[in-house]
Amino acid sequence: MAKKREKKQAPPQTPGWLLTFTGLMILIMAFFVYLVTNASLMDERRIRLAIGSLLGTFGMATAKPDVLGVREMVDTVHPGPIPPDHDLAALKDLLWDDIEEDLQFVSNRFVQIFSVNTAVLFEPGQTALSPEGRVFLEQVVPVLQTVASPVQIAGHTSILRDEFAADYQVEMQDEIPDPSWALSLFRTMSVYQFLLERGVPVDNLRMEGLGRFQPRGNPQTPEGRRANRRVEFILDRRAESWSPRLARPEVMVTPEQFIYRDFIFRFPDDPAPDPIRP
């Protein structure tokens, strides 16, 4: 009796979509290399951001460090330590009169954070500066007028029930945008407007509202909730908003060159290198 022939199984084949995807990735990477090779980057930060973007595309980027951390990343560039007499260090003198510990000052070589409890600046649940808050900010104005870099004004709040007290409703948890974000933003805007009215240059200030989403303390304890209600003045030499304030090279553009953002492209018939003067 003849034996039945066993059917040979065909070897597994690579899916067609995978070949297409791989080819597309190679094409994108080749195009990226071409751009970097044929362009002059005018800012060291842009170089690192470009490299970091490529690494992130292939899953090789890591999480960003803490604002006070010292670990270097491909997307962080600092132009050196904070210049003395042009920073926030003068605000530390206000800590001596702070019996309630409503003020804090933390720093490292590149970052300074001056934190003010919202009780110093606002009435509970309010976004308009209190009279005491305006008096306090008058002491901050001279320092912010002389800083050598933009200062970020960041507003933070506690949990909703803590901030709104008797006005709190359960439905607030589902509102969009989150009420704590709006509260922190409006408070930040009040501080921002006051400083501008007192003569702080607009180029010296940035602002953002972060709501209840970056707590400093445990929101389950009264002490933690109090610590979370704060407005921070942050001077960070590594911040991206610094790049327009850094010394930039003077660029001489010829008819054979094309500039797009911080890239200088040369046409193929332009054999000369980019005439960039330091």
Coordinates of C-alpha atoms in Angstrom, one line a residue:
M1 CA 0.0 0.0 0.0
A2 CA 1.5 3.3 -1.0
K3 CA 2.2 5.9 1.6
K4 CA 0.6 9.2 1.3
R5 CA 2.9 12.0 0.6
E6 CA 3.1 14.6 3.3
K7 CA 2.5 18.1 2.0
K8 CA 5.4 20.4 2.5
Q9 CA 4.5 23.6 4.4
A10 CA 5.6 26.7 2.7
P11 CA 8.1 28.8 4.7
P12 CA 6.5 31.9 6.4
Q13 CA 6.6 34.9 4.2
T14 CA 7.1 38.5 5.3
P15 CA 3.9 40.5 5.2
G16 CA 3.7 42.9 2.3
W17 CA 2.8 45.8 4.6
L18 CA 6.0 45.3 6.7
L19 CA 8.1 45.6 3.6
T20 CA 6.3 48.8 2.6
F21 CA 6.6 50.2 6.1
T22 CA 10.4 49.4 6.3
G23 CA 11.0 51.0 2.9
L24 CA 9.1 54.1 4.0
M25 CA 11.2 54.4 7.2
I26 CA 14.4 54.0 5.3
L27 CA 13.3 56.7 2.9
I28 CA 12.4 59.1 5.7
M29 CA 15.7 58.5 7.4
A30 CA 17.6 59.0 4.2
F31 CA 15.7 62.3 3.6
F32 CA 16.5 63.4 7.2
V33 CA 20.2 62.6 6.7
Y34 CA 20.1 64.6 3.4
L35 CA 18.6 67.6 5.1
V36 CA 21.1 67.7 7.9
T37 CA 24.0 67.1 5.5
N38 CA 23.0 69.9 3.1
A39 CA 21.9 72.5 5.7
S40 CA 23.7 74.6 8.2
L41 CA 22.0 74.6 11.6
M42 CA 22.3 78.0 13.2
D43 CA 21.5 77.0 16.8
E44 CA 23.1 74.2 18.8
R45 CA 19.7 73.6 20.4
R46 CA 18.2 72.9 17.0
I47 CA 20.9 70.3 16.3
R48 CA 20.1 68.4 19.5
L49 CA 16.4 68.7 19.0
A50 CA 16.7 67.3 15.5
I51 CA 18.8 64.4 16.8
G52 CA 16.4 63.9 19.7
S53 CA 13.5 63.8 17.3
L54 CA 15.2 61.1 15.2
L55 CA 16.0 59.0 18.3
G56 CA 12.4 59.4 19.6
T57 CA 11.0 58.1 16.3
F58 CA 12.9 54.9 16.8
G59 CA 12.1 54.6 20.5
M60 CA 15.5 55.5 21.8
A61 CA 14.6 58.7 23.7
T62 CA 14.2 58.7 27.4
A63 CA 11.9 60.7 29.7
K64 CA 12.6 64.3 30.4
P65 CA 14.5 65.1 33.6
D66 CA 13.0 67.1 36.5
V67 CA 13.4 70.8 36.2
L68 CA 16.0 70.8 38.9
G69 CA 17.8 67.7 37.6
V70 CA 21.3 67.7 36.3
R71 CA 21.1 64.8 33.9
E72 CA 21.8 65.9 30.3
M73 CA 19.3 65.1 27.5
V74 CA 19.5 65.4 23.7
D75 CA 16.8 68.1 23.9
T76 CA 18.2 70.2 26.6
V77 CA 20.9 72.8 25.9
H78 CA 22.1 75.4 28.4
P79 CA 24.2 78.4 27.6
G80 CA 26.0 78.4 30.9
P81 CA 25.3 79.2 34.6
I82 CA 22.9 82.0 35.6
P83 CA 24.8 85.3 35.6
P84 CA 25.1 86.8 39.1
D85 CA 23.1 89.9 39.9
H86 CA 20.7 89.2 37.0
D87 CA 18.8 86.3 38.6
L88 CA 16.2 85.7 41.3
A89 CA 18.6 85.4 44.2
A90 CA 17.6 88.8 45.6
L91 CA 14.1 87.3 46.3
K92 CA 15.6 85.1 49.0
D93 CA 15.7 88.2 51.3
L94 CA 11.9 88.0 51.5
L95 CA 12.2 84.6 53.2
W96 CA 13.4 86.2 56.4
D97 CA 10.0 87.8 57.1
D98 CA 8.0 84.7 56.1
I99 CA 6.8 83.4 59.5
E100 CA 4.0 81.2 57.9
E101 CA 6.5 79.6 55.5
D102 CA 4.5 80.7 52.5
L103 CA 7.6 81.4 50.4
Q104 CA 10.3 78.9 49.2
F105 CA 13.4 79.3 47.1
V106 CA 15.2 76.3 45.5
S107 CA 17.9 76.4 42.9
N108 CA 20.8 74.6 41.3
R109 CA 23.4 75.9 38.8
F110 CA 21.0 76.5 36.0
V111 CA 17.5 76.8 37.6
Q112 CA 16.0 79.0 40.2
I113 CA 12.4 78.6 41.5
F114 CA 10.8 81.2 43.8
S115 CA 7.5 79.8 45.1
V116 CA 4.7 81.9 46.6
N117 CA 1.7 80.4 48.4
T118 CA -1.6 81.7 46.8
A119 CA -2.7 82.8 50.3
V120 CA -0.2 85.6 49.9
L121 CA -1.6 86.8 46.6
F122 CA -5.3 85.9 46.5
E123 CA -8.4 85.5 48.6
P124 CA -9.6 81.9 48.7
G125 CA -11.1 80.8 45.4
Q126 CA -10.4 84.2 43.8
T127 CA -8.4 85.2 40.8
A128 CA -8.0 88.9 41.4
L129 CA -4.9 90.0 43.4
S130 CA -5.7 91.0 47.0
P131 CA -4.3 94.3 48.3
E132 CA -1.7 92.3 50.3
G133 CA -0.8 90.5 47.2
R134 CA -0.2 93.7 45.2
V135 CA 2.0 95.0 48.0
F136 CA 4.0 91.8 48.0
L137 CA 4.5 91.8 44.2
E138 CA 5.8 95.4 44.4
Q139 CA 8.9 93.8 46.1
V140 CA 9.3 91.3 43.2
V141 CA 9.1 93.9 40.4
P142 CA 12.7 95.4 40.8
V143 CA 14.2 91.9 40.5
L144 CA 12.2 90.9 37.5
Q145 CA 13.1 94.1 35.7
T146 CA 16.8 93.1 35.7
V147 CA 16.8 89.3 35.1
A148 CA 19.0 88.2 32.3
S149 CA 16.4 85.7 31.0
P150 CA 12.7 85.2 30.7
V151 CA 11.0 84.1 33.9
Q152 CA 8.2 81.6 33.8
I153 CA 5.2 82.4 36.0
A154 CA 3.5 79.0 36.7
G155 CA 0.2 78.8 38.5
H156 CA -0.7 75.7 40.6
T157 CA -3.8 74.8 42.5
S158 CA -5.0 72.2 45.1
I159 CA -7.8 69.7 44.4
L160 CA -11.2 71.2 43.4
R161 CA -12.9 70.5 46.7
D162 CA -10.2 72.4 48.5
E163 CA -10.1 75.4 46.2
F164 CA -13.8 76.0 45.8
A165 CA -15.0 75.0 49.3
A166 CA -18.7 75.7 49.6
D167 CA -19.0 76.3 45.8
Y168 CA -17.7 72.9 45.0
Q169 CA -20.0 70.6 43.0
V170 CA -19.3 67.0 42.1
E171 CA -20.0 67.8 38.4
M172 CA -16.9 70.0 38.4
Q173 CA -14.8 66.8 38.1
D174 CA -16.1 66.2 34.6
E175 CA -15.9 69.8 33.3
I176 CA -13.8 70.7 30.3
P177 CA -11.5 72.5 30.7
D178 CA -10.8 71.5 34.2
P179 CA -11.8 74.2 36.7
S180 CA -8.5 74.0 38.5
W181 CA -6.7 74.7 35.2
A182 CA -8.8 77.8 34.5
L183 CA -8.3 79.0 38.1
S184 CA -4.5 78.7 38.0
L185 CA -4.4 80.4 34.5
F186 CA -6.5 83.4 35.6
R187 CA -4.4 83.8 38.7
T188 CA -1.3 83.7 36.6
M189 CA -2.7 86.3 34.2
S190 CA -3.5 88.6 37.2
V191 CA 0.2 88.4 38.3
Y192 CA 1.4 88.8 34.7
Q193 CA -0.7 91.9 34.1
F194 CA 0.3 93.5 37.4
L195 CA 4.0 93.0 36.6
L196 CA 3.6 94.5 33.1
E197 CA 1.8 97.5 34.6
R198 CA 4.7 98.0 36.9
G199 CA 7.2 98.2 34.1
V200 CA 8.6 94.6 33.9
P201 CA 9.6 94.1 30.2
V202 CA 7.3 91.8 28.4
D203 CA 10.3 89.9 27.1
N204 CA 11.2 89.0 30.7
L205 CA 8.0 87.1 31.4
R206 CA 6.3 83.8 30.3
M207 CA 3.2 82.3 31.9
E208 CA 1.3 79.1 32.2
G209 CA -1.5 77.5 34.3
L210 CA -1.0 73.9 35.5
G211 CA -4.0 73.5 37.7
R212 CA -4.0 70.6 40.1
F213 CA -2.0 68.3 37.9
Q214 CA 1.5 68.9 39.2
P215 CA 1.1 68.7 43.0
R216 CA 4.1 69.3 45.3
G217 CA 2.6 67.7 48.4
N218 CA 0.2 64.9 49.2
P219 CA -3.4 66.1 48.3
Q220 CA -4.8 63.8 51.0
T221 CA -3.3 65.9 53.8
P222 CA -4.0 69.6 54.8
E223 CA -0.2 70.4 54.6
G224 CA 0.1 68.9 51.2
R225 CA -2.9 70.7 49.8
R226 CA -1.5 74.0 51.2
A227 CA 1.8 73.3 49.5
N228 CA 0.1 72.7 46.2
R229 CA -1.6 76.1 46.1
R230 CA 1.2 78.2 44.8
V231 CA 2.5 80.5 42.1
E232 CA 6.1 79.9 41.0
F233 CA 8.6 82.2 39.3
I234 CA 11.0 79.9 37.4
L235 CA 14.3 81.0 35.8
D236 CA 15.6 78.1 33.7
R237 CA 18.7 78.7 31.5
R238 CA 17.9 75.5 29.6
A239 CA 14.4 76.4 28.7
E240 CA 13.6 76.5 25.0
S241 CA 12.2 80.0 25.3
W242 CA 15.8 81.1 26.0
S243 CA 16.9 80.5 22.4
P244 CA 15.7 83.8 20.9
R245 CA 17.5 85.6 23.7
L246 CA 20.8 83.8 23.0
A247 CA 23.5 85.3 20.8
R248 CA 22.8 84.1 17.3
P249 CA 25.3 84.1 14.5
E250 CA 25.0 86.7 11.8
V251 CA 24.0 85.1 8.5
M252 CA 24.9 86.4 5.1
V253 CA 22.4 85.1 2.5
T254 CA 23.3 84.9 -1.2
P255 CA 20.9 84.4 -4.1
E256 CA 22.0 80.8 -4.2
Q257 CA 20.8 80.1 -0.7
F258 CA 17.4 79.5 0.8
I259 CA 16.6 79.8 4.5
Y260 CA 13.8 77.9 6.2
R261 CA 13.5 78.6 9.9
D262 CA 17.0 77.8 11.3
F263 CA 18.2 75.8 8.2
I264 CA 20.3 77.3 5.4
F265 CA 20.0 75.3 2.1
R266 CA 22.4 75.6 -0.8
F267 CA 21.5 75.0 -4.4
P268 CA 23.6 72.3 -6.1
D269 CA 25.4 74.9 -8.2
D270 CA 26.7 76.8 -5.1
P271 CA 30.1 75.2 -4.3
A272 CA 31.0 77.7 -1.6
P273 CA 30.4 76.9 2.0
D274 CA 27.8 78.8 4.0
P275 CA 29.2 82.3 4.8
I276 CA 28.3 82.3 8.5
R277 CA 30.1 84.8 10.7
P278 CA 30.5 84.0 14.4

